[in-house]
Short mmCIF file of C-alpha atoms in Angstrom, two decimals:
data_model
loop_
_atom_site.label_atom_id
_atom_site.label_comp_id
_atom_site.label_asym_id
_atom_site.label_seq_id
_atom_site.Cartn_x
_atom_site.Cartn_y
_atom_site.Cartn_z
CA MET A 626 23.24 51.12 52.93
CA SER A 627 26.30 49.52 51.38
CA ASN A 628 24.20 46.54 50.13
CA VAL A 629 21.77 48.65 48.04
CA PRO A 630 23.97 49.17 44.97
CA SER A 631 24.84 45.47 45.00
CA ARG A 632 21.17 44.47 45.02
CA ARG A 633 20.40 46.91 42.23
CA ARG A 634 23.15 45.41 40.11
CA GLN A 635 21.77 41.88 40.79
CA ASP A 636 18.23 42.98 39.86
CA ALA A 637 19.52 44.69 36.71
CA GLY A 638 21.34 41.49 35.69
CA ALA A 639 18.38 39.27 36.53
CA THR A 640 15.90 41.19 34.36
CA PRO A 641 17.57 40.41 30.99
CA ARG A 642 17.92 36.77 32.00
CA ARG A 643 14.22 36.57 32.85
CA LYS A 644 13.34 38.17 29.51
CA ALA A 645 15.56 35.73 27.66
CA ALA A 646 14.02 32.80 29.55
CA HIS A 647 10.53 34.11 28.75
CA ILE A 648 11.37 34.34 25.04
CA ARG A 649 12.77 30.80 25.04
CA ARG A 650 9.65 29.58 26.81
CA LEU A 651 7.45 31.19 24.15
CA VAL A 652 9.52 29.53 21.41
CA PHE A 653 9.24 26.12 23.07
CA VAL A 654 5.49 26.48 23.57
CA ALA A 655 4.96 27.65 19.99
CA THR A 656 7.01 24.71 18.68
CA ILE A 657 5.04 22.19 20.74
CA LEU A 658 1.74 23.73 19.61
CA ALA A 659 2.85 23.53 15.98
CA LEU A 660 3.77 19.86 16.43
CA ALA A 661 0.42 19.20 18.11
CA ALA A 662 -1.37 20.84 15.18
CA GLY A 663 0.57 18.67 12.75
CA LEU A 664 -0.22 15.51 14.71
CA THR A 665 -3.90 16.46 14.80
CA ALA A 666 -3.86 16.94 11.03
CA LEU A 667 -2.36 13.46 10.65
CA GLY A 668 -5.13 12.03 12.84
CA VAL A 669 -7.82 13.71 10.74
CA TRP A 670 -6.15 12.42 7.56
CA GLN A 671 -6.22 8.88 8.94
CA LEU A 672 -9.95 9.20 9.66
CA GLU A 673 -10.49 10.36 6.08
CA ARG A 674 -8.41 7.42 4.83
CA ARG A 675 -10.56 5.11 6.97
CA VAL A 676 -13.73 6.35 5.25
CA TRP A 677 -12.07 5.89 1.84
CA LYS A 678 -10.86 2.39 2.76
CA HIS A 679 -14.33 1.30 3.94
CA ASP A 680 -15.85 2.59 0.71
CA LEU A 681 -13.21 0.66 -1.26
CA ILE A 682 -13.85 -2.55 0.71
CA GLY A 683 -17.57 -2.23 0.10
CA SER A 684 -17.18 -1.62 -3.62
CA VAL A 685 -14.69 -4.49 -4.02
CA ALA A 686 -17.01 -6.86 -2.16
CA ALA A 687 -19.81 -5.91 -4.57
CA ARG A 688 -17.55 -6.49 -7.60
CA VAL A 689 -16.45 -9.91 -6.38
CA ARG A 690 -20.09 -11.05 -5.97
CA ALA A 691 -21.34 -9.55 -9.24
CA GLU A 692 -22.02 -11.48 -12.42
CA PRO A 693 -18.97 -11.57 -14.70
CA ALA A 694 -18.77 -8.86 -17.36
CA PRO A 695 -16.75 -8.95 -20.60
CA ALA A 696 -13.07 -8.18 -20.09
CA PRO A 697 -12.48 -4.46 -20.85
CA GLY A 698 -11.49 -3.83 -24.44
CA ARG A 699 -9.06 -1.33 -25.90
CA SER A 700 -11.46 1.60 -25.66
CA GLU A 701 -11.61 1.16 -21.88
CA TRP A 702 -7.93 0.58 -21.12
CA ARG A 703 -7.16 4.25 -20.57
CA ASP A 704 -9.66 4.49 -17.70
CA ILE A 705 -8.73 1.31 -15.85
CA GLY A 706 -7.67 1.91 -12.24
CA VAL A 707 -7.72 0.38 -8.77
CA ALA A 708 -10.68 2.39 -7.52
CA THR A 709 -12.94 1.46 -10.45
CA HIS A 710 -11.80 -1.92 -11.78
CA ALA A 711 -9.73 -3.90 -9.27
CA TYR A 712 -11.29 -7.30 -8.43
CA ARG A 713 -14.14 -6.89 -10.93
CA ARG A 714 -15.43 -10.26 -12.13
CA VAL A 715 -14.80 -10.59 -15.84
CA ARG A 716 -14.71 -13.24 -18.53
CA ALA A 717 -12.81 -13.60 -21.80
CA THR A 718 -12.77 -16.16 -24.59
CA GLY A 719 -9.78 -17.10 -26.71
CA HIS A 720 -6.83 -19.47 -27.14
CA PHE A 721 -3.96 -19.89 -24.66
CA ASP A 722 -0.42 -19.46 -25.95
CA HIS A 723 1.19 -21.93 -23.55
CA GLY A 724 4.61 -21.54 -25.16
CA ARG A 725 4.85 -17.99 -23.75
CA GLU A 726 3.80 -18.67 -20.18
CA THR A 727 5.64 -16.84 -17.40
CA LEU A 728 6.24 -18.08 -13.87
CA VAL A 729 6.00 -15.53 -11.06
CA GLN A 730 7.13 -16.49 -7.57
CA ALA A 731 4.24 -16.89 -5.16
CA VAL A 732 3.52 -17.69 -1.52
CA THR A 733 0.03 -19.10 -0.89
CA ASP A 734 -1.90 -21.18 1.63
CA ARG A 735 -0.64 -24.16 -0.36
CA GLY A 736 2.98 -23.16 0.20
CA SER A 737 5.62 -21.56 -1.99
CA GLY A 738 5.74 -21.95 -5.74
CA PHE A 739 4.73 -19.98 -8.81
CA TRP A 740 1.81 -18.25 -10.45
CA VAL A 741 1.42 -19.39 -14.07
CA LEU A 742 0.71 -16.38 -16.31
CA THR A 743 -0.33 -17.39 -19.82
CA PRO A 744 -1.32 -15.13 -22.73
CA LEU A 745 -4.94 -15.56 -23.83
CA LYS A 746 -5.42 -14.46 -27.43
CA THR A 747 -8.91 -13.10 -27.98
CA PRO A 748 -10.25 -11.86 -31.33
CA GLU A 749 -9.55 -8.24 -30.32
CA PHE A 750 -6.50 -8.29 -28.06
CA THR A 751 -4.29 -10.43 -25.85
CA LEU A 752 -4.44 -10.51 -22.08
CA LEU A 753 -2.41 -12.32 -19.46
CA VAL A 754 -4.28 -14.82 -17.34
CA ASN A 755 -2.98 -15.97 -13.99
CA ARG A 756 -4.18 -19.54 -14.41
CA GLY A 757 -3.25 -20.37 -10.83
CA PHE A 758 -0.60 -21.80 -8.55
CA VAL A 759 1.90 -24.60 -9.11
CA PRO A 760 4.44 -25.91 -6.55
CA PHE A 761 8.15 -26.01 -7.33
CA ASP A 762 8.01 -29.61 -8.55
CA ARG A 763 5.47 -28.56 -11.22
CA ARG A 764 7.53 -25.73 -12.59
CA ASP A 765 8.27 -27.61 -15.81
CA PRO A 766 5.23 -27.36 -18.15
CA ALA A 767 5.80 -31.01 -19.12
CA THR A 768 4.75 -32.09 -15.60
CA ARG A 769 1.31 -30.52 -16.08
CA SER A 770 0.76 -30.76 -19.82
CA ALA A 771 -2.67 -32.31 -19.32
CA GLY A 772 -3.95 -28.94 -18.15
CA ASN A 773 -2.69 -27.05 -21.20
CA PHE A 774 -5.84 -27.16 -23.30
CA ALA A 775 -5.22 -26.10 -26.91
CA GLY A 776 -8.76 -25.23 -28.00
CA THR A 777 -11.05 -22.29 -27.40
CA VAL A 778 -11.57 -21.55 -23.71
CA THR A 779 -13.62 -19.09 -21.71
CA VAL A 780 -11.87 -17.78 -18.62
CA THR A 781 -13.74 -16.27 -15.71
CA GLY A 782 -11.95 -14.53 -12.88
CA LEU A 783 -11.04 -11.30 -11.14
CA LEU A 784 -9.51 -8.35 -12.94
CA ARG A 785 -6.20 -7.34 -11.34
CA ILE A 786 -4.08 -4.26 -11.85
CA SER A 787 -0.49 -4.63 -13.04
CA GLU A 788 2.20 -4.86 -10.33
CA PRO A 789 5.23 -2.98 -11.68
CA ASN A 790 8.74 -2.51 -10.28
CA GLY A 791 9.22 -5.84 -8.54
CA GLY A 792 8.69 -6.86 -4.94
CA PHE A 793 10.11 -5.71 -1.63
CA LEU A 794 13.92 -5.71 -1.90
CA ARG A 795 13.63 -7.88 -5.04
CA SER A 796 13.52 -6.45 -8.53
CA ASN A 797 12.17 -8.38 -11.47
CA ASP A 798 14.96 -9.70 -13.69
CA PRO A 799 13.46 -10.21 -17.17
CA ALA A 800 16.76 -11.34 -18.70
CA ALA A 801 17.02 -14.20 -16.21
CA GLN A 802 13.26 -14.81 -16.23
CA ARG A 803 13.02 -14.16 -12.49
CA TRP A 804 9.69 -12.55 -11.69
CA TYR A 805 8.50 -11.49 -8.26
CA THR A 806 5.47 -9.43 -9.29
CA ARG A 807 3.01 -9.57 -12.15
CA ASP A 808 4.36 -6.62 -14.10
CA ILE A 809 2.29 -6.83 -17.27
CA ALA A 810 4.25 -4.40 -19.44
CA ALA A 811 7.62 -5.92 -18.51
CA ILE A 812 6.41 -9.50 -19.02
CA ALA A 813 4.88 -8.64 -22.39
CA LYS A 814 8.13 -7.02 -23.52
CA ALA A 815 10.29 -9.90 -22.30
CA ARG A 816 8.04 -12.54 -23.90
CA HIS A 817 7.43 -10.55 -27.11
CA ILE A 818 3.66 -10.44 -26.68
CA GLN A 819 1.90 -7.79 -28.75
CA GLY A 820 -1.34 -5.91 -28.05
CA VAL A 821 -1.51 -6.83 -24.36
CA ALA A 822 -4.20 -5.43 -22.08
CA PRO A 823 -2.78 -3.35 -19.16
CA TYR A 824 -4.33 -5.71 -16.60
CA PHE A 825 -4.43 -9.43 -15.92
CA ILE A 826 -7.07 -11.89 -14.76
CA ASP A 827 -6.85 -14.16 -11.75
CA ALA A 828 -8.66 -17.29 -12.94
CA ASP A 829 -11.39 -18.69 -10.70
CA ALA A 830 -11.35 -22.08 -8.99
CA LYS A 831 -12.59 -24.05 -12.02
CA PRO A 832 -10.35 -27.18 -12.00
CA ASN A 833 -7.77 -27.68 -14.72
CA THR A 834 -7.26 -31.15 -16.15
CA GLY A 835 -4.59 -32.91 -14.13
CA GLY A 836 -5.13 -30.59 -11.15
CA TYR A 837 -2.65 -27.86 -12.13
CA PRO A 838 -2.49 -24.91 -12.11
CA VAL A 839 -4.76 -24.35 -9.08
CA GLY A 840 -6.92 -21.28 -9.59
CA GLY A 841 -9.20 -19.38 -7.29
CA LEU A 842 -6.52 -18.49 -4.73
CA THR A 843 -6.89 -14.72 -4.93
CA VAL A 844 -6.77 -13.17 -1.46
CA VAL A 845 -9.17 -10.24 -1.24
CA ARG A 846 -8.18 -8.53 1.98
CA PHE A 847 -7.30 -4.95 2.89
CA SER A 848 -5.53 -3.73 6.01
CA ASP A 849 -7.72 -1.42 8.10
CA ASN A 850 -5.57 0.11 10.85
CA HIS A 851 -6.52 3.72 10.23
CA MET A 852 -8.46 4.14 13.49
CA ILE A 853 -5.49 2.90 15.52
CA TYR A 854 -3.20 5.31 13.68
CA ALA A 855 -5.65 8.18 14.17
CA LEU A 856 -5.94 7.55 17.92
CA THR A 857 -2.14 7.39 18.15
CA TRP A 858 -1.72 10.77 16.45
CA PHE A 859 -4.49 12.36 18.53
CA GLY A 860 -2.98 10.96 21.74
CA LEU A 861 0.44 12.39 20.90
CA ALA A 862 -1.17 15.74 20.11
CA LEU A 863 -2.92 15.79 23.51
CA LEU A 864 0.34 14.89 25.22
CA GLY A 865 2.00 17.81 23.45
CA LEU A 866 -0.77 20.18 24.60
CA PHE A 867 -0.35 18.95 28.17
CA PHE A 868 3.37 19.74 28.13
CA ALA A 869 2.75 23.09 26.44
CA ARG A 870 0.30 24.03 29.21
CA ARG A 871 2.73 23.02 31.94
CA LEU A 872 5.50 24.97 30.26
CA TRP A 873 3.34 28.05 29.79
CA TYR A 874 2.49 28.31 33.50
CA LEU A 875 6.11 28.01 34.64
CA THR A 876 7.36 31.35 35.91
CA PRO A 877 10.36 32.73 34.02
CA SER A 878 12.63 32.04 36.99
CA ARG A 879 11.44 28.44 37.33
CA PHE A 880 11.75 27.94 33.56
CA HIS A 881 15.31 29.25 33.75
CA LEU A 882 16.06 26.79 36.57
CA ALA A 883 14.45 23.97 34.57
CA GLU A 884 16.82 24.68 31.69
CA GLU A 885 19.77 24.46 34.05
#
């Protein structure tokens, strides 16, 4: 009989601990379920991005194969964007202003060097044309003067969207004429070029006299890892549900022991 009060006191002390362990278990399970829901949402978003990316790849492929259209004029500049205009084949006729060319650092299948961006003055506006690639030893325009035609030219190529803000860990330095991306607005300001279109053209592979610059080196390729990302998020969500299920079926006493 002397042990009864002691057991009652132990049971009375154990009940609050079990309740506290049960509450903590519910909090853990709810947290895991919330994380699983978030991971599932990320997986669904990646599947949606995959559909968008495939549509973009298909539309770009059609633009690259299409007949060249006139370069967009001023009335169209406001509507130019990646989804509707990037990599569209266009043509423009005018005169090159070779004295205002800009060299932008480039890495290509031919090695490292520069893109040569030259203003093309058309009757209505000016646009920058990426005439192509030159290696470091052709940086000086005098080494490729044969290719700097002074008359009227018609350029055919792919419309590209401006690349502002510099490259990865490297900012454009207009004052020092160090360019890592083809930032149209910044180049136009630095070179005092008026009335510039908000896009540029990558010239096609038509040879230039003397061999430089080398055009037609545009790489049209898009990463498509969305399915891998989606499966990763879904897998992590399932793993979270597995742990939530195991945690839910632990008895309060076993959960309390697991915490200790």
